[in-house]
Coordinates of C-alpha atoms and ligand atoms in Angstrom, one line a residue:
X1 CA 9.8 58.0 7.4
X2 CA 13.5 58.9 7.3
X3 CA 13.8 62.1 5.1
X4 CA 17.0 61.1 3.3
X5 CA 15.7 57.6 2.6
X6 CA 12.6 59.1 1.2
X7 CA 14.5 61.5 -1.0
X8 CA 17.7 59.6 -2.1
X9 CA 17.0 55.9 -2.0
X10 CA 15.1 54.5 -5.0
X11 CA 11.9 52.9 -3.7
X12 CA 10.6 49.6 -5.0
X13 CA 7.1 50.1 -3.8
X14 CA 4.9 52.9 -2.5
X15 CA 4.9 51.3 0.8
X16 CA 8.3 50.2 2.1
X17 CA 8.5 48.8 5.6
X18 CA 10.9 51.7 6.6
X19 CA 12.2 49.8 9.6
X20 CA 15.5 51.5 10.7
X21 CA 18.1 48.9 11.9
X22 CA 21.0 50.0 14.1
X23 CA 22.4 46.6 15.0
X24 CA 21.6 42.9 14.4
X25 CA 22.6 39.9 16.4
X26 CA 21.5 36.3 16.2
X27 CA 17.8 36.3 15.7
X28 CA 17.3 39.9 16.6
X29 CA 17.2 43.3 14.8
X30 CA 17.7 46.3 17.1
X31 CA 15.9 49.4 15.8
X32 CA 16.6 53.1 16.0
X33 CA 13.4 53.7 18.0
X34 CA 14.8 51.4 20.7
X35 CA 12.6 48.4 19.8
X36 CA 13.8 44.9 19.1
X37 CA 12.4 42.6 16.5
X38 CA 12.7 38.8 16.3
X39 CA 13.6 38.2 12.7
X40 CA 11.5 35.3 11.4
X41 CA 12.4 35.9 7.7
X42 CA 16.2 36.1 8.0
X43 CA 16.6 39.0 5.4
X44 CA 14.6 36.6 3.2
X45 CA 16.4 33.3 3.7
X46 CA 19.9 34.9 4.0
X47 CA 20.8 35.0 7.7
X48 CA 20.3 31.3 8.2
X49 CA 22.9 31.1 11.0
X50 CA 21.6 34.3 12.5
X51 CA 22.9 37.8 12.1
X52 CA 26.6 38.5 12.7
X53 CA 27.6 35.0 13.7
X54 CA 31.0 35.2 15.5
X55 CA 32.6 32.6 13.2
X56 CA 31.6 34.7 10.1
X57 CA 32.8 37.9 11.7
X58 CA 36.2 36.3 12.5
X59 CA 36.5 35.0 8.9
X60 CA 35.7 38.4 7.5
X61 CA 38.1 40.1 9.8
X62 CA 40.9 37.7 8.8
X63 CA 40.3 38.3 5.2
X64 CA 40.1 42.1 5.7
X65 CA 43.6 41.9 7.0
X66 CA 44.8 40.0 3.9
X67 CA 43.2 41.5 0.8
X68 CA 40.0 42.8 -0.7
X69 CA 39.3 42.8 -4.4
X70 CA 42.5 42.1 -6.5
X71 CA 41.4 40.9 -9.9
X72 CA 38.4 40.0 -12.0
X73 CA 37.0 36.6 -11.2
X74 CA 38.8 33.6 -12.7
X75 CA 42.2 35.1 -13.3
X76 CA 44.1 35.0 -10.0
X77 CA 44.1 32.1 -7.6
X78 CA 42.4 33.5 -4.6
X79 CA 42.6 31.3 -1.6
X80 CA 39.2 32.1 -0.1
X81 CA 37.5 31.1 -3.4
X82 CA 39.5 27.9 -3.8
X83 CA 39.0 26.9 -0.2
X84 CA 35.3 27.5 -0.3
X85 CA 34.8 25.9 -3.7
X86 CA 36.6 22.8 -2.4
X87 CA 34.4 22.7 0.7
X88 CA 31.2 23.3 -1.2
X89 CA 31.8 20.6 -3.8
X90 CA 32.7 18.2 -1.0
X91 CA 29.1 18.3 0.2
X92 CA 27.6 18.0 -3.3
X93 CA 27.3 15.0 -5.5
X94 CA 30.5 14.2 -7.5
X95 CA 29.0 15.5 -10.8
X96 CA 28.7 19.0 -9.3
X97 CA 32.4 19.7 -8.8
X98 CA 33.0 23.0 -10.6
X99 CA 31.9 26.3 -9.2
X100 CA 31.5 29.7 -11.0
X101 CA 31.1 32.4 -8.4
X102 CA 28.8 35.4 -8.9
X103 CA 27.6 38.2 -6.6
X104 CA 23.9 37.5 -6.5
X105 CA 21.2 35.0 -7.2
X106 CA 20.0 36.5 -10.4
X107 CA 23.5 36.6 -11.8
X108 CA 23.9 33.0 -10.9
X109 CA 20.8 32.2 -13.0
X110 CA 22.0 34.3 -15.9
X111 CA 25.2 32.4 -15.9
X112 CA 23.4 29.0 -15.7
X113 CA 21.1 29.9 -18.6
X114 CA 24.0 31.1 -20.8
X115 CA 26.0 27.9 -19.9
X116 CA 23.1 25.7 -20.9
X117 CA 22.6 27.4 -24.2
X118 CA 26.2 27.3 -25.1
X119 CA 26.8 23.7 -24.0
X120 CA 23.7 22.3 -25.7
X121 CA 23.8 24.5 -28.8
X122 CA 20.0 24.9 -28.3
X123 CA 17.9 28.0 -27.4
X124 CA 14.6 26.9 -26.0
X125 CA 14.1 27.2 -22.3
X126 CA 11.4 25.7 -20.1
X127 CA 10.3 27.3 -16.9
X128 CA 7.3 27.1 -14.6
X129 CA 4.3 29.2 -13.8
X130 CA 4.7 31.2 -10.5
X131 CA 8.5 30.7 -10.5
X132 CA 10.9 33.4 -9.5
X133 CA 14.5 33.5 -10.7
X134 CA 15.5 37.1 -10.4
X135 CA 15.0 40.5 -11.9
X136 CA 17.7 40.9 -14.6
X137 CA 16.5 40.3 -18.2
X138 CA 17.5 36.7 -18.5
X139 CA 16.2 35.6 -15.1
X140 CA 13.0 37.7 -15.6
X141 CA 12.4 35.9 -18.9
X142 CA 12.1 32.6 -17.0
X143 CA 10.1 34.1 -14.1
X144 CA 6.5 32.8 -14.4
X145 CA 4.4 35.8 -13.7
X146 CA 3.4 38.1 -16.5
X147 CA 2.7 41.2 -14.5
X148 CA 6.4 41.4 -13.7
X149 CA 7.4 40.7 -17.3
X150 CA 5.1 42.8 -19.3
X151 CA 6.6 46.2 -18.7
X152 CA 10.0 45.0 -19.8
X153 CA 9.3 43.1 -23.0
X154 CA 10.8 42.1 -25.3
X155 CA 12.5 39.5 -23.1
X156 CA 14.4 36.3 -24.1
X157 CA 12.5 34.6 -26.9
X158 CA 11.7 30.8 -27.0
X159 CA 10.8 30.5 -23.3
X160 CA 7.9 28.2 -22.5
X161 CA 6.1 28.0 -19.2
X162 CA 4.6 24.8 -17.8
X163 CA 2.4 24.3 -14.7
X164 CA 4.6 23.6 -11.7
X165 CA 4.1 20.0 -10.5
X166 CA 2.1 18.9 -13.5
X167 CA 3.2 15.5 -14.8
X168 CA 1.5 15.5 -18.2
X169 CA 2.9 18.7 -19.6
X170 CA 6.5 17.5 -19.1
X171 CA 6.1 15.8 -22.5
X172 CA 6.6 19.4 -23.9
X173 CA 10.3 19.0 -23.1
X174 CA 11.8 17.8 -26.3
X175 CA 15.1 17.8 -28.2
X176 CA 14.9 21.5 -29.0
X177 CA 15.1 22.4 -25.3
X178 CA 18.5 23.7 -23.9
X179 CA 17.4 23.7 -20.3
X180 CA 14.6 23.4 -17.8
X181 CA 14.9 25.8 -14.8
X182 CA 13.0 25.0 -11.6
X183 CA 13.0 25.8 -7.9
X184 CA 12.7 22.6 -5.8
X185 CA 10.1 24.5 -3.7
X186 CA 8.6 27.7 -5.2
X187 CA 9.5 30.4 -2.7
X188 CA 7.9 33.5 -4.2
X189 CA 5.2 31.3 -5.6
X190 CA 4.0 30.8 -2.0
X191 CA 6.1 27.9 -0.8
X192 CA 4.7 25.4 -3.3
X193 CA 6.0 21.9 -3.0
X194 CA 5.5 19.7 -6.1
X195 CA 3.9 16.3 -5.8
X196 CA 6.3 13.5 -4.9
X197 CA 7.9 11.8 -7.9
X198 CA 7.4 14.9 -10.1
X199 CA 11.1 15.9 -10.0
X200 CA 12.1 12.3 -10.8
X201 CA 9.9 12.4 -13.9
X202 CA 11.3 15.8 -14.9
X203 CA 14.9 14.5 -14.4
X204 CA 14.1 11.4 -16.6
X205 CA 12.5 13.7 -19.3
X206 CA 15.7 15.9 -19.3
X207 CA 17.9 12.8 -19.6
X208 CA 15.8 11.5 -22.5
X209 CA 15.9 14.7 -24.5
X210 CA 19.4 16.0 -23.5
X211 CA 17.9 19.2 -21.9
X212 CA 20.0 20.4 -18.9
X213 CA 18.2 20.5 -15.6
X214 CA 18.9 23.7 -13.7
X215 CA 17.8 23.7 -10.1
X216 CA 17.5 27.1 -8.5
X217 CA 18.4 26.6 -4.8
X218 CA 18.9 30.2 -4.2
X219 CA 16.2 30.2 -1.5
X220 CA 16.0 26.5 -0.6
X221 CA 19.8 25.9 -0.2
X222 CA 22.0 25.6 2.8
X223 CA 19.8 23.7 5.2
X224 CA 16.6 25.7 4.8
X225 CA 14.3 22.9 3.9
X226 CA 15.7 20.2 6.3
X227 CA 18.4 18.8 4.1
X228 CA 21.6 20.7 3.0
X229 CA 20.1 21.1 -0.5
X230 CA 16.4 20.5 -1.4
X231 CA 17.2 18.3 -4.4
X232 CA 18.3 15.7 -1.9
X233 CA 14.7 15.2 -0.9
X234 CA 13.9 14.4 -4.5
X235 CA 16.6 11.7 -5.0
X236 CA 17.9 13.4 -8.1
X237 CA 20.9 15.5 -9.1
X238 CA 20.6 18.6 -11.3
X239 CA 23.0 19.4 -14.1
X240 CA 23.4 22.9 -12.9
X241 CA 22.8 24.1 -9.4
X242 CA 22.3 27.8 -8.6
X243 CA 23.0 29.3 -5.2
X244 CA 23.1 32.6 -3.4
X245 CA 21.3 34.1 -0.3
X246 CA 22.3 32.0 2.7
X247 CA 25.6 30.9 1.2
X248 CA 27.5 34.1 2.2
X249 CA 26.3 34.2 5.8
X250 CA 25.1 37.8 5.3
X251 CA 27.7 38.8 2.6
X252 CA 26.8 39.0 -1.1
X253 CA 27.7 35.8 -3.0
X254 CA 26.1 33.6 -5.6
X255 CA 27.3 30.7 -7.7
X256 CA 26.3 28.3 -10.4
X257 CA 27.8 24.8 -10.0
X258 CA 28.1 22.1 -12.6
X259 CA 30.5 19.4 -13.9
X260 CA 33.9 20.5 -15.2
X261 CA 32.8 19.0 -18.5
X262 CA 29.8 21.3 -18.9
X263 CA 31.5 24.3 -17.3
X264 CA 34.5 24.1 -19.7
X265 CA 32.3 25.4 -22.4
X266 CA 32.7 28.9 -21.0
X267 CA 36.5 28.8 -21.5
X268 CA 36.6 29.0 -25.3
X269 CA 34.9 30.0 -28.5
X270 CA 35.3 32.7 -27.5
X271 CA 37.6 32.7 -24.4
X272 CA 36.0 34.7 -21.6
X273 CA 32.5 33.8 -22.7
X274 CA 31.2 34.8 -19.3
X275 CA 33.1 37.1 -16.9
X276 CA 32.4 39.2 -13.9
X277 CA 34.5 41.7 -11.9
X278 CA 33.3 41.1 -8.4
X279 CA 32.0 37.5 -8.5
X280 CA 33.4 35.4 -5.7
X281 CA 34.6 38.4 -3.7
X282 CA 37.3 37.1 -1.3
X283 CA 35.6 38.5 1.8
X284 CA 32.3 36.9 0.8
X285 CA 34.0 33.6 0.1
X286 CA 35.7 33.7 3.5
X287 CA 32.3 34.4 5.1
X288 CA 30.7 31.6 3.1
X289 CA 33.4 29.1 4.1
X290 CA 32.8 29.9 7.8
X291 CA 29.0 29.8 7.3
X292 CA 29.1 26.3 5.8
X293 CA 31.3 25.1 8.6
X294 CA 28.7 26.3 11.2
X295 CA 25.8 24.8 9.2
X296 CA 27.5 21.4 9.2
X297 CA 29.0 21.5 12.7
X298 CA 25.7 22.5 14.3
X299 CA 23.7 20.2 12.0
X300 CA 21.4 23.0 11.2
X301 CA 19.6 21.1 8.4
X302 CA 18.2 18.8 11.1
X303 CA 17.3 21.8 13.2
X304 CA 15.4 23.2 10.2
X305 CA 13.3 20.1 10.3
X306 CA 12.6 20.6 14.0
X307 CA 11.7 24.3 13.5
X308 CA 9.2 23.3 10.8
X309 CA 7.6 20.7 13.1
X310 CA 7.5 23.1 16.0
X311 CA 5.9 25.9 14.0
X312 CA 3.3 23.5 12.5
X313 CA 2.4 22.2 15.9
X314 CA 1.9 25.7 17.3
X315 CA -0.3 26.6 14.3
X316 CA -2.5 23.5 14.5
X317 CA -5.5 25.3 16.0
X318 CA -5.4 28.6 14.1
X319 CA -8.7 28.7 12.1
X320 CA -7.5 31.6 10.0
X321 CA -4.9 29.4 8.3
X322 CA -6.2 27.5 5.3
X323 CA -2.9 25.7 4.6
X324 CA 0.7 25.6 5.9
X325 CA 3.0 24.9 2.9
X326 CA 6.7 24.4 2.5
X327 CA 9.3 22.2 4.0
X328 CA 11.6 22.4 7.0
X329 CA 12.1 26.1 8.0
X330 CA 10.8 27.4 4.7
X331 CA 7.1 27.9 5.4
X332 CA 4.2 29.7 4.0
X333 CA 1.0 30.2 6.0
X334 CA -2.0 30.7 3.6
X335 CA -4.6 32.9 5.4
X336 CA -7.0 33.0 2.6
X337 CA -6.9 36.7 1.6
X338 CA -4.3 39.4 1.1
X339 CA -5.9 41.6 3.7
X340 CA -5.8 38.8 6.3
X341 CA -2.0 38.3 5.6
X342 CA -1.4 42.1 5.8
X343 CA -3.3 42.3 9.1
X344 CA -1.3 39.4 10.7
X345 CA 2.1 40.7 9.4
X346 CA 1.3 44.2 10.7
X347 CA 0.1 43.0 14.1
X348 CA 3.3 40.9 14.5
X349 CA 5.5 43.9 13.4
X350 CA 3.8 46.0 16.1
X351 CA 4.4 43.3 18.6
X352 CA 8.1 42.6 17.9
X353 CA 8.1 39.9 15.2
X354 CA 9.2 40.4 11.6
X355 CA 7.3 38.3 9.1
X356 CA 7.0 38.7 5.3
X357 CA 5.0 38.2 2.2
X358 CA 5.8 36.3 -1.0
X359 CA 6.0 38.0 -4.4
X360 CA 3.3 36.0 -6.2
X361 CA 0.9 34.9 -3.5
X362 CA -0.5 37.8 -1.4
X363 CA -2.5 35.6 0.9
X364 CA 0.7 33.7 2.1
X365 CA 2.7 34.8 5.1
X366 CA 6.4 33.8 4.8
X367 CA 8.4 32.3 7.7
X368 CA 12.1 31.6 7.3
X369 CA 13.6 31.9 10.8
X370 CA 17.4 31.6 11.4
X371 CA 18.1 27.9 11.7
X372 CA 19.8 28.4 15.0
X373 CA 17.0 30.4 16.6
X374 CA 16.9 29.5 20.3
X375 CA 13.9 27.5 21.3
X376 CA 12.5 30.0 23.7
X377 CA 12.8 32.8 21.1
X378 CA 11.0 30.8 18.6
X379 CA 8.2 30.1 21.1
X380 CA 8.1 33.8 22.0
X381 CA 7.6 34.7 18.3
X382 CA 5.0 31.9 17.9
X383 CA 3.0 33.4 20.9
X384 CA 2.8 36.6 19.0
X385 CA 1.9 35.0 15.7
X386 CA -0.8 32.7 17.2
X387 CA -2.3 35.8 19.0
X388 CA -2.3 37.7 15.7
X389 CA -4.1 34.9 14.0
X390 CA -6.9 35.1 16.5
X391 CA -7.6 38.8 15.8
Ligands
LIG1 N1 15.9 32.7 -7.3 C1 15.2 32.5 -6.3 C2 14.5 31.2 -6.0 C3 15.0 33.5 -5.3 O1 14.2 33.3 -4.3 C4 15.7 34.8 -5.6 C5 15.5 35.9 -4.6 N2 14.3 36.0 -4.0 C6 16.5 34.9 -6.7 C7 16.6 33.8 -7.6 C8 17.2 36.2 -7.0 O2 18.3 36.3 -6.1 P1 18.9 37.8 -6.0 O3 17.9 38.7 -5.3 O4 20.1 37.6 -5.1 O5 19.3 38.3 -7.4

């Protein structure tokens, strides 16, 4: 373990991976010890167009030559923000036409929760068991796992958790509820896909009661699940959409998106109800604009579908796997026990393939390859994984 890392970087567990990256390119991480890893988790669903995509590097370079930070978010007209917001809203339903940029996913969710409270004048929030929405106090309050909440109580009051995918309990959403926050597919919950029709029922219940539906597409967004946004699979439109991770093409950027009517509520009573210094950093927005162009031009949502099918095909005869969950290129392999998952991940790491875990489901191995991973590289990685699953 690197001595300065051990001494000066705050650890988040007693057992960090400790991999030392020197360069990264496309689907590869090149390490200090001379080894090369195929990155099958994309910095956890971030590098969806691969590491250091030339279009992203160009956009960053061009913006570096113009300006970096100039003013807190929302005061100056910064071309990269405006240009990207226009492009982003052009690929969203017409009711999602107003973007508030943040720096991270959790900050996008914080903004969305505040917006829903202020717009509705209500305080109750509904979230789901095994959800993950981030680690700041508001997002943690709607994250459905008590072991992560308990050390930090008191959290936000008036939050109620329902079982994800359960139809009956949706009747608990009533006229007191400001918002319901849900991931289309629970990522940290182990790539859990709800039963078909559930989101439509949830949408109808929100419409009936006036609760705002927030869909957290921080992990599922930007092509990962086989459509540009996962809500498209469900045939519904959220009132507020939260985004981050893959949006910036490797640069930090988050956003909550809603209608101008809902978003206007942050303008007044008081003015500056929600502000951020670095939200929508111009370099991140320039990178995001280039990233979205690549995703659309190369039709990477479709490719995510193909990746998912290819992986499932390759895993068909692996007896260790009890279930393959997820959609498109957002997959979780349930191998029954935490130690099985650990064994497989470690074997793959030793043999040049980076896989990951999920926060709430220890027996699930996470796969989130770059959506433009070359076919031969994907098969090379799958050779390693299928071998690991035989051990
Ligand atoms: N929501 C979801 C669904 C996530 O997967 C994550 C990150 N794993 C977050 C929110 C938080 O994003 P960030 O780490 O950028 O704060």
